[in-house]
């Protein structure tokens, strides 16, 4: 039986200005970044609520974001077991239902998508039924917020707005200045690096997002940060091979 996320109320505002929901995904703090870049915190200032779509990868990220606004977060595939977070949440904000999940599927599926793109040298549609698969667990929502693929995406699927702001740490686990590992793991490293490069320079820019929620609906905006915002706070171990 499929388990669906339980709705949680997070505020209502019947008059202007609209409810501002900051969105963060794939921060990878403690794993690849030392901390959240200052530019990201500045972009999120003024939020009424902040959503984190997984891959924090340390709980202190929630404390940093909570200094700006209340935070709701879900677990990503890079988050350790010690971070007790749900895999999906549905929130009611200004009468709208917002579903929050990381967006990853089975590792074999994700791996096959990356391998096919690398072999063919072009995008082959990693989003095939992605929104549908997330909606199965989240149920009927007005907006799905997700991350995982480190790529900004805004798409209307029927009555549901699908939104990924892009990643705060855009290069992911196998990008940035890190050298590929030795042996067979290094083959996977090079494959993921080539996949990331195929996305183009815009996808390699760190980003956060903002949702404007009011009676008229939900407006989603991906906010690009300076290209060096993440590299300035990259962990030192990125400078040497794994």
Tab-separated table of N, CA, C and O in Angstrom, residues 69-153:
chain	number	residue	atom	x	y	z
A	69	UNK	N	13.378	32.030	8.859
A	69	UNK	CA	11.947	31.708	8.894
A	69	UNK	C	11.787	30.258	9.333
A	69	UNK	O	12.762	29.494	9.315
A	70	UNK	N	10.582	29.857	9.744
A	70	UNK	CA	10.346	28.436	10.046
A	70	UNK	C	10.718	27.562	8.854
A	70	UNK	O	10.566	27.962	7.703
A	71	UNK	N	11.214	26.354	9.145
A	71	UNK	CA	11.729	25.473	8.092
A	71	UNK	C	11.004	24.133	8.118
A	71	UNK	O	10.758	23.565	9.186
A	72	UNK	N	10.681	23.630	6.939
A	72	UNK	CA	10.178	22.268	6.761
A	72	UNK	C	11.120	21.588	5.781
A	72	UNK	O	11.428	22.145	4.719
A	73	UNK	N	11.598	20.386	6.119
A	73	UNK	CA	12.576	19.696	5.283
A	73	UNK	C	12.220	18.231	5.132
A	73	UNK	O	11.517	17.647	5.970
A	74	UNK	N	12.730	17.635	4.063
A	74	UNK	CA	12.563	16.204	3.828
A	74	UNK	C	13.933	15.575	3.616
A	74	UNK	O	14.926	16.263	3.369
A	75	UNK	N	13.965	14.263	3.693
A	75	UNK	CA	15.210	13.513	3.562
A	75	UNK	C	15.583	13.341	2.094
A	75	UNK	O	14.741	13.083	1.243
A	76	UNK	N	16.892	13.464	1.822
A	76	UNK	CA	17.416	13.181	0.490
A	76	UNK	C	18.242	11.911	0.507
A	76	UNK	O	18.488	11.318	1.569
A	77	UNK	N	18.713	11.488	-0.643
A	77	UNK	CA	19.465	10.238	-0.721
A	77	UNK	C	20.888	10.367	-0.190
A	77	UNK	O	21.575	9.361	-0.016
A	78	UNK	N	21.357	11.588	0.088
A	78	UNK	CA	22.672	11.794	0.698
A	78	UNK	C	22.582	12.093	2.188
A	78	UNK	O	23.611	12.334	2.820
A	79	UNK	N	21.384	12.119	2.738
A	79	UNK	CA	21.236	12.432	4.159
A	79	UNK	C	21.443	11.176	5.005
A	79	UNK	O	20.842	10.135	4.724
A	80	UNK	N	22.291	11.254	6.049
A	80	UNK	CA	22.562	10.083	6.878
A	80	UNK	C	21.352	9.702	7.730
A	80	UNK	O	20.449	10.520	7.950
A	81	UNK	N	21.314	8.447	8.226
A	81	UNK	CA	20.174	7.980	9.027
A	81	UNK	C	19.922	8.828	10.274
A	81	UNK	O	18.796	8.895	10.758
A	82	UNK	N	20.972	9.491	10.789
A	82	UNK	CA	20.807	10.281	12.004
A	82	UNK	C	19.945	11.510	11.832
A	82	UNK	O	19.506	12.115	12.816
A	83	UNK	N	19.693	11.917	10.597
A	83	UNK	CA	18.808	13.052	10.345
A	83	UNK	C	17.387	12.523	10.210
A	83	UNK	O	17.037	11.918	9.200
A	84	UNK	N	16.594	12.721	11.251
A	84	UNK	CA	15.237	12.161	11.292
A	84	UNK	C	14.268	13.073	10.556
A	84	UNK	O	13.674	13.990	11.139
A	85	UNK	N	14.133	12.843	9.267
A	85	UNK	CA	13.236	13.643	8.438
A	85	UNK	C	12.322	12.724	7.634
A	85	UNK	O	12.715	11.612	7.276
A	86	UNK	N	11.126	13.180	7.309
A	86	UNK	CA	10.237	12.380	6.458
A	86	UNK	C	10.719	12.403	5.011
A	86	UNK	O	11.521	13.260	4.624
A	87	UNK	N	10.230	11.469	4.222
A	87	UNK	CA	10.562	11.468	2.799
A	87	UNK	C	9.598	12.339	1.990
A	87	UNK	O	9.892	12.666	0.840
A	88	UNK	N	8.482	12.701	2.588
A	88	UNK	CA	7.515	13.546	1.906
A	88	UNK	C	6.615	14.266	2.882
A	88	UNK	O	6.272	13.722	3.942
A	89	UNK	N	6.257	15.494	2.565
A	89	UNK	CA	5.371	16.308	3.397
A	89	UNK	C	4.423	17.063	2.474
A	89	UNK	O	4.821	17.499	1.394
A	90	UNK	N	3.175	17.213	2.901
A	90	UNK	CA	2.235	18.081	2.196
A	90	UNK	C	1.836	19.203	3.146
A	90	UNK	O	1.417	18.955	4.282
A	91	UNK	N	2.009	20.454	2.699
A	91	UNK	CA	1.697	21.618	3.520
A	91	UNK	C	0.557	22.395	2.888
A	91	UNK	O	0.431	22.451	1.662
A	92	UNK	N	-0.265	22.993	3.729
A	92	UNK	CA	-1.279	23.932	3.252
A	92	UNK	C	-0.774	25.340	3.541
A	92	UNK	O	-0.562	25.721	4.686
A	93	UNK	N	-0.566	26.107	2.500
A	93	UNK	CA	-0.076	27.474	2.613
A	93	UNK	C	-1.034	28.379	1.863
A	93	UNK	O	-1.205	28.251	0.655
A	94	UNK	N	-1.668	29.293	2.590
A	94	UNK	CA	-2.636	30.203	1.971
A	94	UNK	C	-3.701	29.446	1.175
A	94	UNK	O	-4.108	29.865	0.095
A	95	UNK	N	-4.108	28.308	1.711
A	95	UNK	CA	-5.153	27.517	1.070
A	95	UNK	C	-4.666	26.623	-0.053
A	95	UNK	O	-5.454	25.864	-0.626
A	96	UNK	N	-3.378	26.675	-0.383
A	96	UNK	CA	-2.814	25.839	-1.443
A	96	UNK	C	-2.070	24.658	-0.821
A	96	UNK	O	-1.450	24.775	0.232
A	97	UNK	N	-2.109	23.526	-1.508
A	97	UNK	CA	-1.421	22.325	-1.040
A	97	UNK	C	-0.085	22.206	-1.768
A	97	UNK	O	-0.041	22.112	-2.992
A	98	UNK	N	0.997	22.219	-0.994
A	98	UNK	CA	2.348	22.120	-1.543
A	98	UNK	C	2.969	20.814	-1.066
A	98	UNK	O	3.101	20.575	0.131
A	99	UNK	N	3.335	19.960	-2.006
A	99	UNK	CA	3.996	18.704	-1.675
A	99	UNK	C	5.507	18.866	-1.785
A	99	UNK	O	6.019	19.433	-2.760
A	100	UNK	N	6.226	18.380	-0.776
A	100	UNK	CA	7.682	18.507	-0.723
A	100	UNK	C	8.307	17.118	-0.657
A	100	UNK	O	7.963	16.314	0.217
A	101	UNK	N	9.216	16.823	-1.583
A	101	UNK	CA	9.924	15.546	-1.589
A	101	UNK	C	11.271	15.758	-2.275
A	101	UNK	O	11.498	16.786	-2.921
A	102	UNK	N	12.186	14.788	-2.139
A	102	UNK	CA	13.522	14.984	-2.725
A	102	UNK	C	13.507	14.795	-4.235
A	102	UNK	O	14.176	15.522	-4.962
A	103	UNK	N	12.775	13.807	-4.716
A	103	UNK	CA	12.675	13.612	-6.160
A	103	UNK	C	13.498	12.474	-6.721
A	103	UNK	O	13.513	12.259	-7.933
A	104	UNK	N	14.186	11.716	-5.857
A	104	UNK	CA	14.977	10.602	-6.368
A	104	UNK	C	14.128	9.345	-6.496
A	104	UNK	O	13.129	9.179	-5.817
A	105	UNK	N	14.542	8.501	-7.398
A	105	UNK	CA	13.895	7.205	-7.576
A	105	UNK	C	14.928	6.109	-7.292
A	105	UNK	O	15.961	6.372	-6.697
A	106	UNK	N	14.669	4.889	-7.678
A	106	UNK	CA	15.608	3.793	-7.425
A	106	UNK	C	16.970	4.125	-8.044
A	106	UNK	O	17.055	4.702	-9.128
A	107	UNK	N	18.048	3.755	-7.347
A	107	UNK	CA	19.396	4.070	-7.831
A	107	UNK	C	19.647	3.486	-9.215
A	107	UNK	O	20.312	4.108	-10.048
A	108	UNK	N	19.139	2.290	-9.477
A	108	UNK	CA	19.333	1.689	-10.789
A	108	UNK	C	18.656	2.522	-11.873
A	108	UNK	O	19.185	2.681	-12.981
A	109	UNK	N	17.482	3.075	-11.556
A	109	UNK	CA	16.762	3.897	-12.528
A	109	UNK	C	17.530	5.181	-12.799
A	109	UNK	O	17.778	5.543	-13.960
A	110	UNK	N	17.912	5.880	-11.729
A	110	UNK	CA	18.661	7.132	-11.896
A	110	UNK	C	19.980	6.887	-12.617
A	110	UNK	O	20.393	7.656	-13.491
A	111	UNK	N	20.659	5.788	-12.249
A	111	UNK	CA	21.922	5.466	-12.886
A	111	UNK	C	21.778	5.170	-14.368
A	111	UNK	O	22.616	5.564	-15.182
A	112	UNK	N	20.686	4.489	-14.728
A	112	UNK	CA	20.442	4.168	-16.138
A	112	UNK	C	20.191	5.435	-16.946
A	112	UNK	O	20.640	5.549	-18.098
A	113	UNK	N	19.474	6.399	-16.360
A	113	UNK	CA	19.208	7.668	-17.041
A	113	UNK	C	20.510	8.403	-17.335
A	113	UNK	O	20.744	8.897	-18.445
A	114	UNK	N	21.380	8.478	-16.333
A	114	UNK	CA	22.658	9.167	-16.505
A	114	UNK	C	23.514	8.450	-17.546
A	114	UNK	O	24.101	9.076	-18.442
A	115	UNK	N	23.589	7.115	-17.458
A	115	UNK	CA	24.408	6.351	-18.392
A	115	UNK	C	23.924	6.527	-19.830
A	115	UNK	O	24.726	6.705	-20.750
A	116	UNK	N	22.609	6.507	-20.037
A	116	UNK	CA	22.069	6.658	-21.386
A	116	UNK	C	22.398	8.031	-21.961
A	116	UNK	O	22.777	8.163	-23.130
A	117	UNK	N	22.267	9.069	-21.139
A	117	UNK	CA	22.584	10.417	-21.600
A	117	UNK	C	24.055	10.549	-21.980
A	117	UNK	O	24.409	11.194	-22.975
A	118	UNK	N	24.921	9.936	-21.182
A	118	UNK	CA	26.356	10.016	-21.449
A	118	UNK	C	26.699	9.267	-22.727
A	118	UNK	O	27.473	9.746	-23.569
A	119	UNK	N	26.122	8.092	-22.922
A	119	UNK	CA	26.416	7.281	-24.101
A	119	UNK	C	25.950	7.978	-25.377
A	119	UNK	O	26.660	8.028	-26.380
A	120	UNK	N	24.744	8.555	-25.322
A	120	UNK	CA	24.188	9.198	-26.505
A	120	UNK	C	24.684	10.628	-26.695
A	120	UNK	O	24.539	11.208	-27.772
A	121	UNK	N	25.243	11.206	-25.616
A	121	UNK	CA	25.761	12.568	-25.717
A	121	UNK	C	24.688	13.632	-25.788
A	121	UNK	O	24.932	14.726	-26.305
A	122	UNK	N	23.507	13.338	-25.286
A	122	UNK	CA	22.411	14.309	-25.318
A	122	UNK	C	21.405	13.956	-24.239
A	122	UNK	O	21.414	12.867	-23.673
A	123	UNK	N	20.503	14.898	-23.969
A	123	UNK	CA	19.439	14.667	-23.002
A	123	UNK	C	18.412	13.706	-23.574
A	123	UNK	O	18.005	13.821	-24.729
A	124	UNK	N	17.999	12.736	-22.786
A	124	UNK	CA	17.037	11.741	-23.259
A	124	UNK	C	15.737	11.743	-22.452
A	124	UNK	O	14.934	10.840	-22.578
A	125	UNK	N	15.548	12.753	-21.634
A	125	UNK	CA	14.273	12.849	-20.923
A	125	UNK	C	14.262	12.186	-19.562
A	125	UNK	O	13.506	11.248	-19.315
A	126	UNK	N	15.155	12.658	-18.661
A	126	UNK	CA	15.202	12.053	-17.327
A	126	UNK	C	13.897	12.230	-16.569
A	126	UNK	O	13.623	11.529	-15.601
A	127	UNK	N	13.070	13.184	-17.007
A	127	UNK	CA	11.836	13.481	-16.269
A	127	UNK	C	10.672	12.587	-16.662
A	127	UNK	O	9.552	12.848	-16.267
A	128	UNK	N	10.931	11.548	-17.441
A	128	UNK	CA	9.838	10.674	-17.862
A	128	UNK	C	9.029	10.203	-16.655
A	128	UNK	O	9.519	9.475	-15.804
A	129	UNK	N	7.815	10.725	-16.568
A	129	UNK	CA	6.863	10.360	-15.501
A	129	UNK	C	7.389	10.676	-14.099
A	129	UNK	O	6.947	10.078	-13.120
A	130	UNK	N	8.336	11.610	-14.008
A	130	UNK	CA	8.854	11.972	-12.681
A	130	UNK	C	7.757	12.583	-11.821
A	130	UNK	O	7.565	12.204	-10.664
A	131	UNK	N	7.021	13.561	-12.395
A	131	UNK	CA	5.959	14.209	-11.624
A	131	UNK	C	4.892	13.198	-11.211
A	131	UNK	O	4.381	13.238	-10.088
A	132	UNK	N	4.577	12.287	-12.113
A	132	UNK	CA	3.558	11.293	-11.798
A	132	UNK	C	4.002	10.394	-10.642
A	132	UNK	O	3.206	10.047	-9.770
A	133	UNK	N	5.287	10.023	-10.645
A	133	UNK	CA	5.779	9.152	-9.578
A	133	UNK	C	5.782	9.862	-8.232
A	133	UNK	O	5.498	9.243	-7.191
A	134	UNK	N	6.093	11.171	-8.229
A	134	UNK	CA	6.053	11.917	-6.968
A	134	UNK	C	4.623	12.113	-6.492
A	134	UNK	O	4.325	12.049	-5.298
A	135	UNK	N	3.705	12.336	-7.430
A	135	UNK	CA	2.307	12.580	-7.070
A	135	UNK	C	1.637	11.352	-6.489
A	135	UNK	O	0.692	11.456	-5.706
A	136	UNK	N	2.117	10.160	-6.847
A	136	UNK	CA	1.524	8.934	-6.310
A	136	UNK	C	1.594	8.929	-4.790
A	136	UNK	O	0.630	8.568	-4.104
A	137	UNK	N	2.735	9.350	-4.244
A	137	UNK	CA	2.880	9.340	-2.787
A	137	UNK	C	2.338	10.610	-2.137
A	137	UNK	O	1.785	10.574	-1.050
A	138	UNK	N	2.501	11.745	-2.815
A	138	UNK	CA	2.072	13.003	-2.207
A	138	UNK	C	0.566	13.203	-2.292
A	138	UNK	O	-0.011	13.948	-1.512
A	139	UNK	N	-0.091	12.559	-3.266
A	139	UNK	CA	-1.522	12.769	-3.451
A	139	UNK	C	-1.777	14.055	-4.233
A	139	UNK	O	-0.882	14.638	-4.840
A	140	UNK	N	-3.012	14.504	-4.224
A	140	UNK	CA	-3.381	15.689	-4.993
A	140	UNK	C	-2.822	16.940	-4.330
A	140	UNK	O	-3.111	17.231	-3.180
A	141	UNK	N	-2.015	17.677	-5.066
A	141	UNK	CA	-1.428	18.912	-4.561
A	141	UNK	C	-1.471	19.966	-5.665
A	141	UNK	O	-1.612	19.663	-6.847
A	142	UNK	N	-1.327	21.221	-5.253
A	142	UNK	CA	-1.273	22.323	-6.224
A	142	UNK	C	0.142	22.553	-6.736
A	142	UNK	O	0.331	23.117	-7.822
A	143	UNK	N	1.132	22.123	-5.954
A	143	UNK	CA	2.528	22.336	-6.331
A	143	UNK	C	3.388	21.226	-5.741
A	143	UNK	O	3.187	20.830	-4.580
A	144	UNK	N	4.319	20.707	-6.529
A	144	UNK	CA	5.320	19.754	-6.047
A	144	UNK	C	6.673	20.444	-6.068
A	144	UNK	O	7.102	20.971	-7.101
A	145	UNK	N	7.357	20.444	-4.925
A	145	UNK	CA	8.696	21.010	-4.802
A	145	UNK	C	9.673	19.857	-4.610
A	145	UNK	O	9.465	19.006	-3.743
A	146	UNK	N	10.748	19.831	-5.417
A	146	UNK	CA	11.696	18.721	-5.327
A	146	UNK	C	13.097	19.202	-5.688
A	146	UNK	O	13.307	20.356	-6.068
A	147	UNK	N	14.070	18.307	-5.569
A	147	UNK	CA	15.456	18.604	-5.908
A	147	UNK	C	16.093	17.419	-6.596
A	147	UNK	O	15.573	16.901	-7.572
A	148	UNK	N	17.226	16.963	-6.076
A	148	UNK	CA	17.932	15.746	-6.467
A	148	UNK	C	18.696	15.853	-7.783
A	148	UNK	O	19.853	15.468	-7.845
A	149	UNK	N	18.063	16.379	-8.842
A	149	UNK	CA	18.707	16.389	-10.148
A	149	UNK	C	19.599	17.614	-10.375
A	149	UNK	O	20.228	17.732	-11.420
A	150	UNK	N	19.631	18.520	-9.409
A	150	UNK	CA	20.532	19.685	-9.465
A	150	UNK	C	20.304	20.513	-10.734
A	150	UNK	O	21.254	21.038	-11.327
A	151	UNK	N	19.075	20.651	-11.109
A	151	UNK	CA	18.751	21.383	-12.320
A	151	UNK	C	17.462	22.166	-12.113
A	151	UNK	O	16.458	21.595	-11.668
A	152	UNK	N	17.449	23.479	-12.386
A	152	UNK	CA	16.203	24.239	-12.235
A	152	UNK	C	15.150	23.750	-13.216
A	152	UNK	O	15.446	23.464	-14.378
A	153	UNK	N	13.913	23.652	-12.721
A	153	UNK	CA	12.830	23.160	-13.580
A	153	UNK	C	11.503	23.698	-13.068
A	153	UNK	O	11.194	23.581	-11.881
